[in-house]
Amino acid sequence: MYIMADIPEDDPNFDTIDFAVQLTTAWLSNPNTRASETDVLAFLKDMHGAVDQLSRAEPDVKSADVANEYTPAVSVRKSLASKDHIISMIDGKPYKTLRRHLAGHGLTRRSAWAASRV
């Protein structure tokens, strides 16, 4: 039985049909799933198509590298230049406190501090 992390990249023995059946079985084992026979067949067909497409796809390394690059809106010096406010490096706007602003972007003060240290 495969899990998503165990999908082999170049394994000629990898059976996409078997994996699609395992996914469909897992979907049907959910007690909240109420599906007719046609729904199950359509789901199995969709799963097989998706697994087959993913097993043939080549990873795009360039897009992953570009996504990790970040250019701050302002420099650290400019962000901390005023005694009245802090300028956010995310959007370049001044804030008296960054707690709500960071939480809106899924960050905490500690995670933002740790990210600035990298």
PDB file of N, CA, C and O in Angstrom, residues 20-82:
ATOM      1  N   ALA A  20      -5.224   4.198  -7.496  1.00  0.00           N
ATOM      2  CA  ALA A  20      -6.522   4.876  -7.612  1.00  0.00           C
ATOM      3  C   ALA A  20      -7.594   4.085  -6.876  1.00  0.00           C
ATOM      4  O   ALA A  20      -8.478   4.669  -6.231  1.00  0.00           O
ATOM      5  N   VAL A  21      -7.535   2.760  -6.937  1.00  0.00           N
ATOM      6  CA  VAL A  21      -8.496   1.922  -6.210  1.00  0.00           C
ATOM      7  C   VAL A  21      -8.319   2.105  -4.706  1.00  0.00           C
ATOM      8  O   VAL A  21      -9.299   2.194  -3.955  1.00  0.00           O
ATOM      9  N   GLN A  22      -7.074   2.183  -4.238  1.00  0.00           N
ATOM     10  CA  GLN A  22      -6.824   2.410  -2.811  1.00  0.00           C
ATOM     11  C   GLN A  22      -7.368   3.760  -2.357  1.00  0.00           C
ATOM     12  O   GLN A  22      -7.951   3.880  -1.276  1.00  0.00           O
ATOM     13  N   LEU A  23      -7.200   4.783  -3.177  1.00  0.00           N
ATOM     14  CA  LEU A  23      -7.744   6.110  -2.834  1.00  0.00           C
ATOM     15  C   LEU A  23      -9.266   6.084  -2.786  1.00  0.00           C
ATOM     16  O   LEU A  23      -9.883   6.664  -1.897  1.00  0.00           O
ATOM     17  N   THR A  24      -9.872   5.400  -3.748  1.00  0.00           N
ATOM     18  CA  THR A  24     -11.328   5.309  -3.792  1.00  0.00           C
ATOM     19  C   THR A  24     -11.848   4.520  -2.591  1.00  0.00           C
ATOM     20  O   THR A  24     -12.855   4.897  -1.977  1.00  0.00           O
ATOM     21  N   THR A  25     -11.161   3.461  -2.225  1.00  0.00           N
ATOM     22  CA  THR A  25     -11.549   2.672  -1.059  1.00  0.00           C
ATOM     23  C   THR A  25     -11.454   3.506   0.209  1.00  0.00           C
ATOM     24  O   THR A  25     -12.336   3.441   1.078  1.00  0.00           O
ATOM     25  N   ALA A  26     -10.418   4.296   0.329  1.00  0.00           N
ATOM     26  CA  ALA A  26     -10.278   5.172   1.491  1.00  0.00           C
ATOM     27  C   ALA A  26     -11.411   6.192   1.537  1.00  0.00           C
ATOM     28  O   ALA A  26     -11.951   6.493   2.603  1.00  0.00           O
ATOM     29  N   TRP A  27     -11.791   6.726   0.378  1.00  0.00           N
ATOM     30  CA  TRP A  27     -12.881   7.688   0.304  1.00  0.00           C
ATOM     31  C   TRP A  27     -14.191   7.038   0.734  1.00  0.00           C
ATOM     32  O   TRP A  27     -14.981   7.607   1.481  1.00  0.00           O
ATOM     33  N   LEU A  28     -14.422   5.807   0.291  1.00  0.00           N
ATOM     34  CA  LEU A  28     -15.661   5.110   0.632  1.00  0.00           C
ATOM     35  C   LEU A  28     -15.698   4.647   2.083  1.00  0.00           C
ATOM     36  O   LEU A  28     -16.776   4.439   2.643  1.00  0.00           O
ATOM     37  N   SER A  29     -14.539   4.486   2.716  1.00  0.00           N
ATOM     38  CA  SER A  29     -14.517   4.039   4.112  1.00  0.00           C
ATOM     39  C   SER A  29     -14.946   5.138   5.072  1.00  0.00           C
ATOM     40  O   SER A  29     -15.220   4.869   6.234  1.00  0.00           O
ATOM     41  N   ASN A  30     -15.008   6.376   4.600  1.00  0.00           N
ATOM     42  CA  ASN A  30     -15.505   7.477   5.417  1.00  0.00           C
ATOM     43  C   ASN A  30     -16.996   7.264   5.644  1.00  0.00           C
ATOM     44  O   ASN A  30     -17.767   7.153   4.689  1.00  0.00           O
ATOM     45  N   PRO A  31     -17.447   7.212   6.901  1.00  0.00           N
ATOM     46  CA  PRO A  31     -18.870   6.943   7.159  1.00  0.00           C
ATOM     47  C   PRO A  31     -19.800   8.044   6.645  1.00  0.00           C
ATOM     48  O   PRO A  31     -20.990   7.807   6.465  1.00  0.00           O
ATOM     49  N   ASN A  32     -19.275   9.232   6.386  1.00  0.00           N
ATOM     50  CA  ASN A  32     -20.115  10.323   5.889  1.00  0.00           C
ATOM     51  C   ASN A  32     -20.281  10.301   4.376  1.00  0.00           C
ATOM     52  O   ASN A  32     -21.009  11.117   3.821  1.00  0.00           O
ATOM     53  N   THR A  33     -19.598   9.384   3.699  1.00  0.00           N
ATOM     54  CA  THR A  33     -19.684   9.316   2.251  1.00  0.00           C
ATOM     55  C   THR A  33     -20.912   8.518   1.852  1.00  0.00           C
ATOM     56  O   THR A  33     -21.047   7.350   2.182  1.00  0.00           O
ATOM     57  N   ARG A  34     -21.807   9.170   1.160  1.00  0.00           N
ATOM     58  CA  ARG A  34     -22.986   8.497   0.619  1.00  0.00           C
ATOM     59  C   ARG A  34     -22.904   8.672  -0.895  1.00  0.00           C
ATOM     60  O   ARG A  34     -23.149   9.749  -1.413  1.00  0.00           O
ATOM     61  N   ALA A  35     -22.544   7.597  -1.565  1.00  0.00           N
ATOM     62  CA  ALA A  35     -22.329   7.698  -3.000  1.00  0.00           C
ATOM     63  C   ALA A  35     -23.061   6.570  -3.715  1.00  0.00           C
ATOM     64  O   ALA A  35     -23.123   5.445  -3.238  1.00  0.00           O
ATOM     65  N   SER A  36     -23.577   6.930  -4.881  1.00  0.00           N
ATOM     66  CA  SER A  36     -24.222   5.914  -5.714  1.00  0.00           C
ATOM     67  C   SER A  36     -23.152   5.186  -6.523  1.00  0.00           C
ATOM     68  O   SER A  36     -21.972   5.555  -6.509  1.00  0.00           O
ATOM     69  N   GLU A  37     -23.563   4.170  -7.229  1.00  0.00           N
ATOM     70  CA  GLU A  37     -22.626   3.398  -8.045  1.00  0.00           C
ATOM     71  C   GLU A  37     -21.973   4.271  -9.115  1.00  0.00           C
ATOM     72  O   GLU A  37     -20.772   4.174  -9.366  1.00  0.00           O
ATOM     73  N   THR A  38     -22.744   5.157  -9.722  1.00  0.00           N
ATOM     74  CA  THR A  38     -22.181   6.027 -10.761  1.00  0.00           C
ATOM     75  C   THR A  38     -21.198   7.029 -10.178  1.00  0.00           C
ATOM     76  O   THR A  38     -20.195   7.366 -10.806  1.00  0.00           O
ATOM     77  N   ASP A  39     -21.479   7.497  -8.929  1.00  0.00           N
ATOM     78  CA  ASP A  39     -20.551   8.417  -8.266  1.00  0.00           C
ATOM     79  C   ASP A  39     -19.216   7.733  -7.983  1.00  0.00           C
ATOM     80  O   ASP A  39     -18.156   8.329  -8.158  1.00  0.00           O
ATOM     81  N   VAL A  40     -19.278   6.482  -7.557  1.00  0.00           N
ATOM     82  CA  VAL A  40     -18.056   5.737  -7.254  1.00  0.00           C
ATOM     83  C   VAL A  40     -17.239   5.521  -8.521  1.00  0.00           C
ATOM     84  O   VAL A  40     -16.019   5.715  -8.533  1.00  0.00           O
ATOM     85  N   LEU A  41     -17.900   5.150  -9.596  1.00  0.00           N
ATOM     86  CA  LEU A  41     -17.198   4.925 -10.864  1.00  0.00           C
ATOM     87  C   LEU A  41     -16.577   6.222 -11.383  1.00  0.00           C
ATOM     88  O   LEU A  41     -15.447   6.221 -11.877  1.00  0.00           O
ATOM     89  N   ALA A  42     -17.302   7.324 -11.266  1.00  0.00           N
ATOM     90  CA  ALA A  42     -16.772   8.616 -11.716  1.00  0.00           C
ATOM     91  C   ALA A  42     -15.580   9.038 -10.850  1.00  0.00           C
ATOM     92  O   ALA A  42     -14.572   9.535 -11.367  1.00  0.00           O
ATOM     93  N   PHE A  43     -15.685   8.812  -9.536  1.00  0.00           N
ATOM     94  CA  PHE A  43     -14.588   9.156  -8.635  1.00  0.00           C
ATOM     95  C   PHE A  43     -13.353   8.321  -8.947  1.00  0.00           C
ATOM     96  O   PHE A  43     -12.238   8.842  -9.007  1.00  0.00           O
ATOM     97  N   LEU A  44     -13.554   7.017  -9.178  1.00  0.00           N
ATOM     98  CA  LEU A  44     -12.437   6.132  -9.507  1.00  0.00           C
ATOM     99  C   LEU A  44     -11.767   6.557 -10.806  1.00  0.00           C
ATOM    100  O   LEU A  44     -10.535   6.600 -10.900  1.00  0.00           O
ATOM    101  N   LYS A  45     -12.572   6.914 -11.797  1.00  0.00           N
ATOM    102  CA  LYS A  45     -12.017   7.367 -13.077  1.00  0.00           C
ATOM    103  C   LYS A  45     -11.211   8.662 -12.898  1.00  0.00           C
ATOM    104  O   LYS A  45     -10.115   8.803 -13.437  1.00  0.00           O
ATOM    105  N   ASP A  46     -11.748   9.605 -12.117  1.00  0.00           N
ATOM    106  CA  ASP A  46     -11.046  10.865 -11.858  1.00  0.00           C
ATOM    107  C   ASP A  46      -9.741  10.626 -11.096  1.00  0.00           C
ATOM    108  O   ASP A  46      -8.710  11.230 -11.400  1.00  0.00           O
ATOM    109  N   MET A  47      -9.791   9.728 -10.093  1.00  0.00           N
ATOM    110  CA  MET A  47      -8.588   9.424  -9.317  1.00  0.00           C
ATOM    111  C   MET A  47      -7.520   8.782 -10.190  1.00  0.00           C
ATOM    112  O   MET A  47      -6.346   9.125 -10.097  1.00  0.00           O
ATOM    113  N   HIS A  48      -7.931   7.873 -11.059  1.00  0.00           N
ATOM    114  CA  HIS A  48      -6.956   7.223 -11.931  1.00  0.00           C
ATOM    115  C   HIS A  48      -6.320   8.250 -12.868  1.00  0.00           C
ATOM    116  O   HIS A  48      -5.108   8.249 -13.080  1.00  0.00           O
ATOM    117  N   GLY A  49      -7.129   9.135 -13.430  1.00  0.00           N
ATOM    118  CA  GLY A  49      -6.590  10.171 -14.311  1.00  0.00           C
ATOM    119  C   GLY A  49      -5.618  11.078 -13.586  1.00  0.00           C
ATOM    120  O   GLY A  49      -4.554  11.422 -14.111  1.00  0.00           O
ATOM    121  N   ALA A  50      -5.961  11.470 -12.348  1.00  0.00           N
ATOM    122  CA  ALA A  50      -5.091  12.358 -11.578  1.00  0.00           C
ATOM    123  C   ALA A  50      -3.786  11.663 -11.187  1.00  0.00           C
ATOM    124  O   ALA A  50      -2.705  12.240 -11.315  1.00  0.00           O
ATOM    125  N   VAL A  51      -3.879  10.416 -10.726  1.00  0.00           N
ATOM    126  CA  VAL A  51      -2.681   9.678 -10.331  1.00  0.00           C
ATOM    127  C   VAL A  51      -1.793   9.430 -11.541  1.00  0.00           C
ATOM    128  O   VAL A  51      -0.565   9.569 -11.479  1.00  0.00           O
ATOM    129  N   ASP A  52      -2.398   9.070 -12.654  1.00  0.00           N
ATOM    130  CA  ASP A  52      -1.631   8.821 -13.871  1.00  0.00           C
ATOM    131  C   ASP A  52      -0.915  10.094 -14.328  1.00  0.00           C
ATOM    132  O   ASP A  52       0.260  10.066 -14.688  1.00  0.00           O
ATOM    133  N   GLN A  53      -1.611  11.222 -14.272  1.00  0.00           N
ATOM    134  CA  GLN A  53      -1.006  12.497 -14.677  1.00  0.00           C
ATOM    135  C   GLN A  53       0.126  12.883 -13.728  1.00  0.00           C
ATOM    136  O   GLN A  53       1.185  13.336 -14.166  1.00  0.00           O
ATOM    137  N   LEU A  54      -0.079  12.692 -12.419  1.00  0.00           N
ATOM    138  CA  LEU A  54       0.958  13.035 -11.454  1.00  0.00           C
ATOM    139  C   LEU A  54       2.170  12.118 -11.565  1.00  0.00           C
ATOM    140  O   LEU A  54       3.299  12.543 -11.341  1.00  0.00           O
ATOM    141  N   SER A  55       1.936  10.859 -11.900  1.00  0.00           N
ATOM    142  CA  SER A  55       3.069   9.940 -12.004  1.00  0.00           C
ATOM    143  C   SER A  55       3.912  10.224 -13.246  1.00  0.00           C
ATOM    144  O   SER A  55       5.086   9.894 -13.294  1.00  0.00           O
ATOM    145  N   ARG A  56       3.328  10.864 -14.252  1.00  0.00           N
ATOM    146  CA  ARG A  56       4.064  11.202 -15.470  1.00  0.00           C
ATOM    147  C   ARG A  56       4.672  12.590 -15.431  1.00  0.00           C
ATOM    148  O   ARG A  56       5.551  12.912 -16.217  1.00  0.00           O
ATOM    149  N   ALA A  57       4.181  13.446 -14.544  1.00  0.00           N
ATOM    150  CA  ALA A  57       4.645  14.838 -14.487  1.00  0.00           C
ATOM    151  C   ALA A  57       6.060  14.900 -13.955  1.00  0.00           C
ATOM    152  O   ALA A  57       6.463  14.150 -13.084  1.00  0.00           O
ATOM    153  N   GLU A  58       6.831  15.828 -14.513  1.00  0.00           N
ATOM    154  CA  GLU A  58       8.187  16.058 -14.035  1.00  0.00           C
ATOM    155  C   GLU A  58       8.154  17.261 -13.105  1.00  0.00           C
ATOM    156  O   GLU A  58       7.479  18.249 -13.380  1.00  0.00           O
ATOM    157  N   PRO A  59       8.886  17.179 -11.993  1.00  0.00           N
ATOM    158  CA  PRO A  59       8.868  18.295 -11.047  1.00  0.00           C
ATOM    159  C   PRO A  59       9.476  19.548 -11.659  1.00  0.00           C
ATOM    160  O   PRO A  59      10.466  19.493 -12.373  1.00  0.00           O
ATOM    161  N   ASP A  60       8.864  20.680 -11.360  1.00  0.00           N
ATOM    162  CA  ASP A  60       9.334  21.963 -11.857  1.00  0.00           C
ATOM    163  C   ASP A  60      10.141  22.629 -10.750  1.00  0.00           C
ATOM    164  O   ASP A  60       9.602  23.270  -9.868  1.00  0.00           O
ATOM    165  N   VAL A  61      11.438  22.450 -10.782  1.00  0.00           N
ATOM    166  CA  VAL A  61      12.322  22.946  -9.736  1.00  0.00           C
ATOM    167  C   VAL A  61      12.416  24.468  -9.765  1.00  0.00           C
ATOM    168  O   VAL A  61      12.487  25.112  -8.737  1.00  0.00           O
ATOM    169  N   LYS A  62      12.387  25.075 -10.935  1.00  0.00           N
ATOM    170  CA  LYS A  62      12.534  26.525 -11.041  1.00  0.00           C
ATOM    171  C   LYS A  62      11.402  27.252 -10.335  1.00  0.00           C
ATOM    172  O   LYS A  62      11.622  28.238  -9.657  1.00  0.00           O
ATOM    173  N   SER A  63      10.154  26.795 -10.483  1.00  0.00           N
ATOM    174  CA  SER A  63       9.033  27.482  -9.851  1.00  0.00           C
ATOM    175  C   SER A  63       9.114  27.381  -8.339  1.00  0.00           C
ATOM    176  O   SER A  63       8.718  28.293  -7.635  1.00  0.00           O
ATOM    177  N   ALA A  64       9.626  26.279  -7.796  1.00  0.00           N
ATOM    178  CA  ALA A  64       9.775  26.152  -6.352  1.00  0.00           C
ATOM    179  C   ALA A  64      10.830  27.113  -5.839  1.00  0.00           C
ATOM    180  O   ALA A  64      10.681  27.704  -4.770  1.00  0.00           O
ATOM    181  N   ASP A  65      11.921  27.299  -6.576  1.00  0.00           N
ATOM    182  CA  ASP A  65      12.959  28.226  -6.152  1.00  0.00           C
ATOM    183  C   ASP A  65      12.488  29.669  -6.213  1.00  0.00           C
ATOM    184  O   ASP A  65      12.802  30.464  -5.340  1.00  0.00           O
ATOM    185  N   VAL A  66      11.730  30.021  -7.213  1.00  0.00           N
ATOM    186  CA  VAL A  66      11.229  31.380  -7.353  1.00  0.00           C
ATOM    187  C   VAL A  66      10.231  31.698  -6.252  1.00  0.00           C
ATOM    188  O   VAL A  66      10.190  32.806  -5.734  1.00  0.00           O
ATOM    189  N   ALA A  67       9.430  30.716  -5.840  1.00  0.00           N
ATOM    190  CA  ALA A  67       8.438  30.941  -4.805  1.00  0.00           C
ATOM    191  C   ALA A  67       9.099  31.240  -3.463  1.00  0.00           C
ATOM    192  O   ALA A  67       8.530  31.932  -2.630  1.00  0.00           O
ATOM    193  N   ASN A  68      10.288  30.727  -3.213  1.00  0.00           N
ATOM    194  CA  ASN A  68      10.966  30.942  -1.946  1.00  0.00           C
ATOM    195  C   ASN A  68      11.676  32.287  -1.871  1.00  0.00           C
ATOM    196  O   ASN A  68      12.037  32.726  -0.795  1.00  0.00           O
ATOM    197  N   GLU A  69      11.903  32.933  -2.997  1.00  0.00           N
ATOM    198  CA  GLU A  69      12.556  34.226  -2.983  1.00  0.00           C
ATOM    199  C   GLU A  69      11.567  35.289  -2.510  1.00  0.00           C
ATOM    200  O   GLU A  69      10.408  35.289  -2.896  1.00  0.00           O
ATOM    201  N   TYR A  70      12.026  36.182  -1.656  1.00  0.00           N
ATOM    202  CA  TYR A  70      11.160  37.234  -1.137  1.00  0.00           C
ATOM    203  C   TYR A  70      11.937  38.537  -1.125  1.00  0.00           C
ATOM    204  O   TYR A  70      13.068  38.605  -0.643  1.00  0.00           O
ATOM    205  N   THR A  71      11.327  39.563  -1.648  1.00  0.00           N
ATOM    206  CA  THR A  71      11.919  40.891  -1.626  1.00  0.00           C
ATOM    207  C   THR A  71      11.097  41.751  -0.680  1.00  0.00           C
ATOM    208  O   THR A  71       9.909  41.972  -0.918  1.00  0.00           O
ATOM    209  N   PRO A  72      11.675  42.230   0.421  1.00  0.00           N
ATOM    210  CA  PRO A  72      10.905  43.036   1.367  1.00  0.00           C
ATOM    211  C   PRO A  72      10.488  44.369   0.755  1.00  0.00           C
ATOM    212  O   PRO A  72      11.144  44.901  -0.132  1.00  0.00           O
ATOM    213  N   ALA A  73       9.360  44.887   1.261  1.00  0.00           N
ATOM    214  CA  ALA A  73       8.830  46.158   0.755  1.00  0.00           C
ATOM    215  C   ALA A  73       9.745  47.323   1.104  1.00  0.00           C
ATOM    216  O   ALA A  73       9.851  48.282   0.343  1.00  0.00           O
ATOM    217  N   VAL A  74      10.376  47.265   2.272  1.00  0.00           N
ATOM    218  CA  VAL A  74      11.307  48.310   2.706  1.00  0.00           C
ATOM    219  C   VAL A  74      12.523  47.649   3.338  1.00  0.00           C
ATOM    220  O   VAL A  74      12.499  46.480   3.689  1.00  0.00           O
ATOM    221  N   SER A  75      13.571  48.418   3.520  1.00  0.00           N
ATOM    222  CA  SER A  75      14.771  47.895   4.172  1.00  0.00           C
ATOM    223  C   SER A  75      14.547  47.828   5.687  1.00  0.00           C
ATOM    224  O   SER A  75      13.634  48.460   6.229  1.00  0.00           O
ATOM    225  N   VAL A  76      15.383  47.073   6.352  1.00  0.00           N
ATOM    226  CA  VAL A  76      15.289  46.965   7.810  1.00  0.00           C
ATOM    227  C   VAL A  76      15.525  48.324   8.442  1.00  0.00           C
ATOM    228  O   VAL A  76      14.813  48.734   9.366  1.00  0.00           O
ATOM    229  N   ARG A  77      16.485  49.071   7.924  1.00  0.00           N
ATOM    230  CA  ARG A  77      16.795  50.402   8.458  1.00  0.00           C
ATOM    231  C   ARG A  77      15.579  51.327   8.361  1.00  0.00           C
ATOM    232  O   ARG A  77      15.226  52.009   9.312  1.00  0.00           O
ATOM    233  N   LYS A  78      14.898  51.314   7.210  1.00  0.00           N
ATOM    234  CA  LYS A  78      13.735  52.175   7.030  1.00  0.00           C
ATOM    235  C   LYS A  78      12.558  51.686   7.880  1.00  0.00           C
ATOM    236  O   LYS A  78      11.770  52.480   8.390  1.00  0.00           O
ATOM    237  N   SER A  79      12.445  50.376   8.058  1.00  0.00           N
ATOM    238  CA  SER A  79      11.370  49.812   8.852  1.00  0.00           C
ATOM    239  C   SER A  79      11.428  50.283  10.303  1.00  0.00           C
ATOM    240  O   SER A  79      10.408  50.518  10.929  1.00  0.00           O
ATOM    241  N   LEU A  80      12.624  50.450  10.825  1.00  0.00           N
ATOM    242  CA  LEU A  80      12.801  50.827  12.227  1.00  0.00           C
ATOM    243  C   LEU A  80      13.217  52.282  12.420  1.00  0.00           C
ATOM    244  O   LEU A  80      13.570  52.691  13.522  1.00  0.00           O
ATOM    245  N   ALA A  81      13.152  53.109  11.388  1.00  0.00           N
ATOM    246  CA  ALA A  81      13.657  54.476  11.437  1.00  0.00           C
ATOM    247  C   ALA A  81      12.835  55.400  12.341  1.00  0.00           C
ATOM    248  O   ALA A  81      13.382  56.299  12.974  1.00  0.00           O
ATOM    249  N   SER A  82      11.536  55.217  12.430  1.00  0.00           N
ATOM    250  CA  SER A  82      10.692  56.131  13.195  1.00  0.00           C
ATOM    251  C   SER A  82      10.443  55.609  14.610  1.00  0.00           C
ATOM    252  O   SER A  82      10.285  54.414  14.823  1.00  0.00           O
TER     253      SER A  82
END
